[in-house]
mmCIF file of C-alpha atoms in Angstrom:
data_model
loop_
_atom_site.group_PDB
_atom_site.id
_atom_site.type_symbol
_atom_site.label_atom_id
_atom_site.label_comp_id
_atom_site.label_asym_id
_atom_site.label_seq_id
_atom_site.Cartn_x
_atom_site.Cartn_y
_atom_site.Cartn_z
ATOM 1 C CA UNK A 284 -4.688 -30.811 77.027
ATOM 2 C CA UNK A 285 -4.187 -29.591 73.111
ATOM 3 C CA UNK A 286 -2.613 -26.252 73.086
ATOM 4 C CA UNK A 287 -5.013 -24.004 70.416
ATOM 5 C CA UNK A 288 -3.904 -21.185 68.757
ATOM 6 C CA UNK A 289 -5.176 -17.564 70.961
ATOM 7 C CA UNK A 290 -5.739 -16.512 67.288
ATOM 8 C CA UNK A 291 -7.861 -18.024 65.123
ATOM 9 C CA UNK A 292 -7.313 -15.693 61.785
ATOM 10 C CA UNK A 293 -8.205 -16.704 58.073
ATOM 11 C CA UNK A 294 -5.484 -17.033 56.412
ATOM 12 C CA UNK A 295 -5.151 -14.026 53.844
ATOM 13 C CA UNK A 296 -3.204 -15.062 50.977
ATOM 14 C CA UNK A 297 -0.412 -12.138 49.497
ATOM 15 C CA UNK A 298 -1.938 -10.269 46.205
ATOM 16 C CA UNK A 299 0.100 -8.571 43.570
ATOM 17 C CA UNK A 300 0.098 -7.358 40.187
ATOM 18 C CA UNK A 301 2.350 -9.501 37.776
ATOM 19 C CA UNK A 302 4.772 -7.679 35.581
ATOM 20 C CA UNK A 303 2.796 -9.177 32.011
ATOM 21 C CA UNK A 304 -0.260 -7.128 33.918
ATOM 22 C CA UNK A 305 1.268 -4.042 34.706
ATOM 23 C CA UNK A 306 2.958 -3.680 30.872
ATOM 24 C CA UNK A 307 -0.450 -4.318 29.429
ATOM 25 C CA UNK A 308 -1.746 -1.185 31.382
ATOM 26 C CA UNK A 309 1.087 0.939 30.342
ATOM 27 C CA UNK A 310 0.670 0.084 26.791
ATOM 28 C CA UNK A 311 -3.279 1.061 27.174
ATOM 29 C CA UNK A 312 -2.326 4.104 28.668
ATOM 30 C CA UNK A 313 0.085 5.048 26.282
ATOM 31 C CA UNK A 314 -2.137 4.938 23.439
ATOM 32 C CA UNK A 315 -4.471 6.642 25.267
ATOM 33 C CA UNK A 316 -2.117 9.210 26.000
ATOM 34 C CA UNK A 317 -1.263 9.382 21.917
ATOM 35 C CA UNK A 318 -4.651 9.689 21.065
ATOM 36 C CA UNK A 319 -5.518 12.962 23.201
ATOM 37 C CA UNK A 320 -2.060 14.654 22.189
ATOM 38 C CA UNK A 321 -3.739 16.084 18.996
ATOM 39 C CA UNK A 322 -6.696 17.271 20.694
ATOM 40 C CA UNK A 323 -4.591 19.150 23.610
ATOM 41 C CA UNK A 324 -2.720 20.676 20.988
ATOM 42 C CA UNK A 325 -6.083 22.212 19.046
ATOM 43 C CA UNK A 326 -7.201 23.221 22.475
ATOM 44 C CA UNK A 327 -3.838 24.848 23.336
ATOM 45 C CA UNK A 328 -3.820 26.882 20.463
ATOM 46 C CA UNK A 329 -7.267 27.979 20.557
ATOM 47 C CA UNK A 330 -6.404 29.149 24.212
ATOM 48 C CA UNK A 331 -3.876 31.344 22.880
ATOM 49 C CA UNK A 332 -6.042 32.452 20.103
ATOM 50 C CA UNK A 333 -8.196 33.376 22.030
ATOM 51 C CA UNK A 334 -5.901 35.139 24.748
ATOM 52 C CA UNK A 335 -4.190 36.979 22.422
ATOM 53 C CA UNK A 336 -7.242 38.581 20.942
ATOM 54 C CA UNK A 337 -8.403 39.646 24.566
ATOM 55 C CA UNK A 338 -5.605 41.045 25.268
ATOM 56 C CA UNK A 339 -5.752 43.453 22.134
ATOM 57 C CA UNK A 340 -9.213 44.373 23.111
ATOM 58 C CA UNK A 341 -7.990 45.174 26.574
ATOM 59 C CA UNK A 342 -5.169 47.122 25.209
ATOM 60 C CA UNK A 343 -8.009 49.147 23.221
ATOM 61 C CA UNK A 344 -10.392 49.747 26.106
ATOM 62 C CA UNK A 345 -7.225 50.927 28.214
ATOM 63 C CA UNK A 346 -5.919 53.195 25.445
ATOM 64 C CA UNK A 347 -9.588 54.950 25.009
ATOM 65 C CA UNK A 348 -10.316 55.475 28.817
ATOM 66 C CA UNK A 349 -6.512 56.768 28.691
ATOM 67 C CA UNK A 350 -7.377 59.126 26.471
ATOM 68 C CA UNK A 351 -10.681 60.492 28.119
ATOM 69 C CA UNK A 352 -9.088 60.370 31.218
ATOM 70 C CA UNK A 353 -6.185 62.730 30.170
ATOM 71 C CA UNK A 354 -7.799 64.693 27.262
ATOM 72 C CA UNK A 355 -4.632 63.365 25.234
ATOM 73 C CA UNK A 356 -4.228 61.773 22.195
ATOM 74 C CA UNK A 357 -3.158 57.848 22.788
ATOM 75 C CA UNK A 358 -2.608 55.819 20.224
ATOM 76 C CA UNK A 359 -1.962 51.983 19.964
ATOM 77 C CA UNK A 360 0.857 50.837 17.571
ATOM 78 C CA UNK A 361 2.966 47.529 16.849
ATOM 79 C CA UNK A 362 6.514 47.659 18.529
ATOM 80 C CA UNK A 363 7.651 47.268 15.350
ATOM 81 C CA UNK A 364 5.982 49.665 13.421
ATOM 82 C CA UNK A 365 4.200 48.023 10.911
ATOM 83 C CA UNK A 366 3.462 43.896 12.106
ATOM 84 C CA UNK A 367 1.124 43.406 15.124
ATOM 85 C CA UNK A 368 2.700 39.596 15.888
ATOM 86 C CA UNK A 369 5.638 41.455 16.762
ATOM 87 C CA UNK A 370 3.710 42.794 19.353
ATOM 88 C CA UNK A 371 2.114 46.450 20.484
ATOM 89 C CA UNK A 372 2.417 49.337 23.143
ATOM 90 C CA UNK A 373 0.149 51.988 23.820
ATOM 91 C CA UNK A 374 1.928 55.630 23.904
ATOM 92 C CA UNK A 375 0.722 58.979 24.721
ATOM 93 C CA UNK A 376 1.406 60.843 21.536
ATOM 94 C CA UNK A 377 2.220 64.438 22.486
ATOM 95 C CA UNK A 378 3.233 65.612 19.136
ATOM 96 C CA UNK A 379 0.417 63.893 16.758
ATOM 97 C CA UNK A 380 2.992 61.626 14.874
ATOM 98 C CA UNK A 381 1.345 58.153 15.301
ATOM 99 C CA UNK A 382 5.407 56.981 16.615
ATOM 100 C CA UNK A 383 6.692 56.515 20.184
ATOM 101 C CA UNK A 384 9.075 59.643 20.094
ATOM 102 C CA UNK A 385 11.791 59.817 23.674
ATOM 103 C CA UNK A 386 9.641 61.351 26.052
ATOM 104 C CA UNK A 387 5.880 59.632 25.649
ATOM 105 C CA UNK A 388 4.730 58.317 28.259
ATOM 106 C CA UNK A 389 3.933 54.558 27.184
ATOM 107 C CA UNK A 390 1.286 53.040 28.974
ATOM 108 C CA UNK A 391 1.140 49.102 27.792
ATOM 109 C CA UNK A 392 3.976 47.121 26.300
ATOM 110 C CA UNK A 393 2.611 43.722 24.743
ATOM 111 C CA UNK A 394 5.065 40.965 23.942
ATOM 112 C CA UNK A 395 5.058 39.265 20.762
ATOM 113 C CA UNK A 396 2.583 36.807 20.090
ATOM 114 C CA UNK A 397 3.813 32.984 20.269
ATOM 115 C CA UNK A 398 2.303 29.878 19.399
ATOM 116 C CA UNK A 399 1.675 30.370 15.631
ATOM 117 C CA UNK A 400 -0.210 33.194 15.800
ATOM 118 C CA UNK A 401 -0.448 36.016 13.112
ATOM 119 C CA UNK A 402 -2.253 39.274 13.386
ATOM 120 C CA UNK A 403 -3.090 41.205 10.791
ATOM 121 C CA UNK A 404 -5.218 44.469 10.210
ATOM 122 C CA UNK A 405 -7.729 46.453 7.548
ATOM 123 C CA UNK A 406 -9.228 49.579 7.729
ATOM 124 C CA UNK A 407 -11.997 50.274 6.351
ATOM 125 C CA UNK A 408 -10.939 51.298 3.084
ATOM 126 C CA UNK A 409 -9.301 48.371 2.878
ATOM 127 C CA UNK A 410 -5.706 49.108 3.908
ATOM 128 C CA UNK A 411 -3.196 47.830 6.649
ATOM 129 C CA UNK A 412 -3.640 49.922 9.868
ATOM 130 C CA UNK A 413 -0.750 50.943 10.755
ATOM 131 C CA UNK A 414 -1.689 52.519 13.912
ATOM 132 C CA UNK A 415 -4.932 52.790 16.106
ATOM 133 C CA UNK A 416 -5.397 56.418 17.852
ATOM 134 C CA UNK A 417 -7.617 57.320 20.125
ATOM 135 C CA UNK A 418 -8.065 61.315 19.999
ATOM 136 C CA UNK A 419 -9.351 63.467 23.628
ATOM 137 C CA UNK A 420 -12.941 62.726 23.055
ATOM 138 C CA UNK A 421 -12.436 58.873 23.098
ATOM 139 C CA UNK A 422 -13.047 58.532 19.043
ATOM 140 C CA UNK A 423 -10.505 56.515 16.726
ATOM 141 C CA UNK A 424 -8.859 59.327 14.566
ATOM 142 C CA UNK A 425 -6.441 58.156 11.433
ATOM 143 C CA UNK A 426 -4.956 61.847 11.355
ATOM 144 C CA UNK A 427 -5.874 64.843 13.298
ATOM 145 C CA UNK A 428 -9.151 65.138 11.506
ATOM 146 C CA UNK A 429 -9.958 61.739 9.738
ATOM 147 C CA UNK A 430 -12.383 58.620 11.071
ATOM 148 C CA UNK A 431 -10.747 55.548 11.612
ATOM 149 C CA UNK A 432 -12.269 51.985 11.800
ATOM 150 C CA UNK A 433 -11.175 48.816 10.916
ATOM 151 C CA UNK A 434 -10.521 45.377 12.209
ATOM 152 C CA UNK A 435 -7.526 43.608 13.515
ATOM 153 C CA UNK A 436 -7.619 39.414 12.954
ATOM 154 C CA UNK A 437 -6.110 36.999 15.062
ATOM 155 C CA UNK A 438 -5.144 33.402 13.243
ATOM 156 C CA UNK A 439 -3.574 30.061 14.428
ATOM 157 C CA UNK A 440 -4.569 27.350 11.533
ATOM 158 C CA UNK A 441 -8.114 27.999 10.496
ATOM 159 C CA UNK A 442 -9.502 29.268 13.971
ATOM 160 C CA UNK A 443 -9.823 33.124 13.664
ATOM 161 C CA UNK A 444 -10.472 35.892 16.091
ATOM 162 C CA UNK A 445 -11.324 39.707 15.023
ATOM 163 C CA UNK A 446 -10.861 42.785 17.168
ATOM 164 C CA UNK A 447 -13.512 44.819 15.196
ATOM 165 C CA UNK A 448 -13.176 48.957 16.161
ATOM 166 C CA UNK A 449 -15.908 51.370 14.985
ATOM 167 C CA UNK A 450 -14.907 55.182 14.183
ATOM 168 C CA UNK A 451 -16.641 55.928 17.708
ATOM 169 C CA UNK A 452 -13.443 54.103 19.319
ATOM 170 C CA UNK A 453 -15.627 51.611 20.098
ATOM 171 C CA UNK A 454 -13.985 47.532 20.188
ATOM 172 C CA UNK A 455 -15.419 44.411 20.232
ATOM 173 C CA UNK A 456 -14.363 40.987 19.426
ATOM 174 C CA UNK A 457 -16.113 38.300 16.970
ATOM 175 C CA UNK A 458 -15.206 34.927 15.877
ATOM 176 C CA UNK A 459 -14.458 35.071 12.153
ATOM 177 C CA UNK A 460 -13.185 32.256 9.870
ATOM 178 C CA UNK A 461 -10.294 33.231 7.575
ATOM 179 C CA UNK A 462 -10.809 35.318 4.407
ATOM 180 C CA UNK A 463 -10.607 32.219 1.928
ATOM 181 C CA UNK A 464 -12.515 30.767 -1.202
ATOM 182 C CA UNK A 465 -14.976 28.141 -0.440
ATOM 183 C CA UNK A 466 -13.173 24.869 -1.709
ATOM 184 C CA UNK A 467 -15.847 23.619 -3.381
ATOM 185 C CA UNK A 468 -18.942 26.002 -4.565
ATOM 186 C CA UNK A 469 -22.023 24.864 -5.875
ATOM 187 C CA UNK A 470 -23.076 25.871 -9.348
ATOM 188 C CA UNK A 471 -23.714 29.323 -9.668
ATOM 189 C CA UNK A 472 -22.875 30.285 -6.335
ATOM 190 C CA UNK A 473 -20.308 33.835 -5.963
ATOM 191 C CA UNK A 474 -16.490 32.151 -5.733
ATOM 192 C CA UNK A 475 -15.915 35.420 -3.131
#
């Protein structure tokens, strides 16, 4: 009598990837990978745009409820005294001054802003504000008596972000594009 097999099994013959294969799909990959770089980038930098400016207007909303909660002047100035990329804290500002004197209570410290960002401001008369304070009654005050609005813009390339603050004390934020010509007008269009 023939002796059989117990197991009668197909035969499954070993599969692999060759090494010619498997450097063909790293080269795809890494061209794929070189193509989305750039866009990563753009959408990094827009992130921080963004953050940056949403963190100002959270720093304003704090510094007005601030000072309505403690009938107090507060007012919201860069660390450095005159750039905002350098950064900002909000201060309760016992003695009027618009400066962080030993003493005031400071309520926020920001950093300084990274990633390529630049912040600049304009009141409404056109000047750099140094300074945004918030007086008892929740308004924006440039001295003890005077109104103060104005808008403080956010840039990284040609994306632009605007912390926009009414004389009420009131913030909000907009998208805005750079202040910058049109590069090429049509005929008899303003230049401005």
């Amino acid at each position: 009598m023939p002796v059989r097999n117990a197991c009668v099994c197909p035969r499954i013959r070993a599969r692999g990837v060759t090494l010619v294969e498997l450097l063909i799909v790293l080269a795809i990959v890494g061209l794929l990978a070189l193509a989305v770089t750039p866009s990563l980038q753009n959408v990094v930098g827009r992130l921080a745009l963004r953050s940056a400016a949403h963190d100002f207007l959270a720093t304003l909303h704090h510094a007005r409820a601030a000072a309505l909660s403690r009938q107090a002047r507060v007012v919201v100035a860069p660390l450095d005294g005159a750039d905002w990329s350098s950064g900002w804290m909000t201060f309760v500002d016992n003695n009027l001054n618009n400066r962080h004197d030993p003493g005031e209570a400071i309520l926020i410290r920001q950093l300084a802003l990274r990633g390529g960002i630049a912040a600049t401001s304009r009141q409404s008369g056109g000047e750099a504000m140094p300074f945004i304070a918030y007086a008892a009654n929740g308004y924006t005050r440039a001295g003890r008596w005077n109104w103060l609005s104005g808008t403080v813009t956010f840039t990284c390339g040609d994306k632009a972000r605007a912390v926009v603050v009414n004389a009420l004390g009131r913030a909000r934020l907009t998208d805005t594009a750079p202040a910058s010509p049109p590069i090429n007008p049509r005929p008899g269009e303003n230049k401005l």
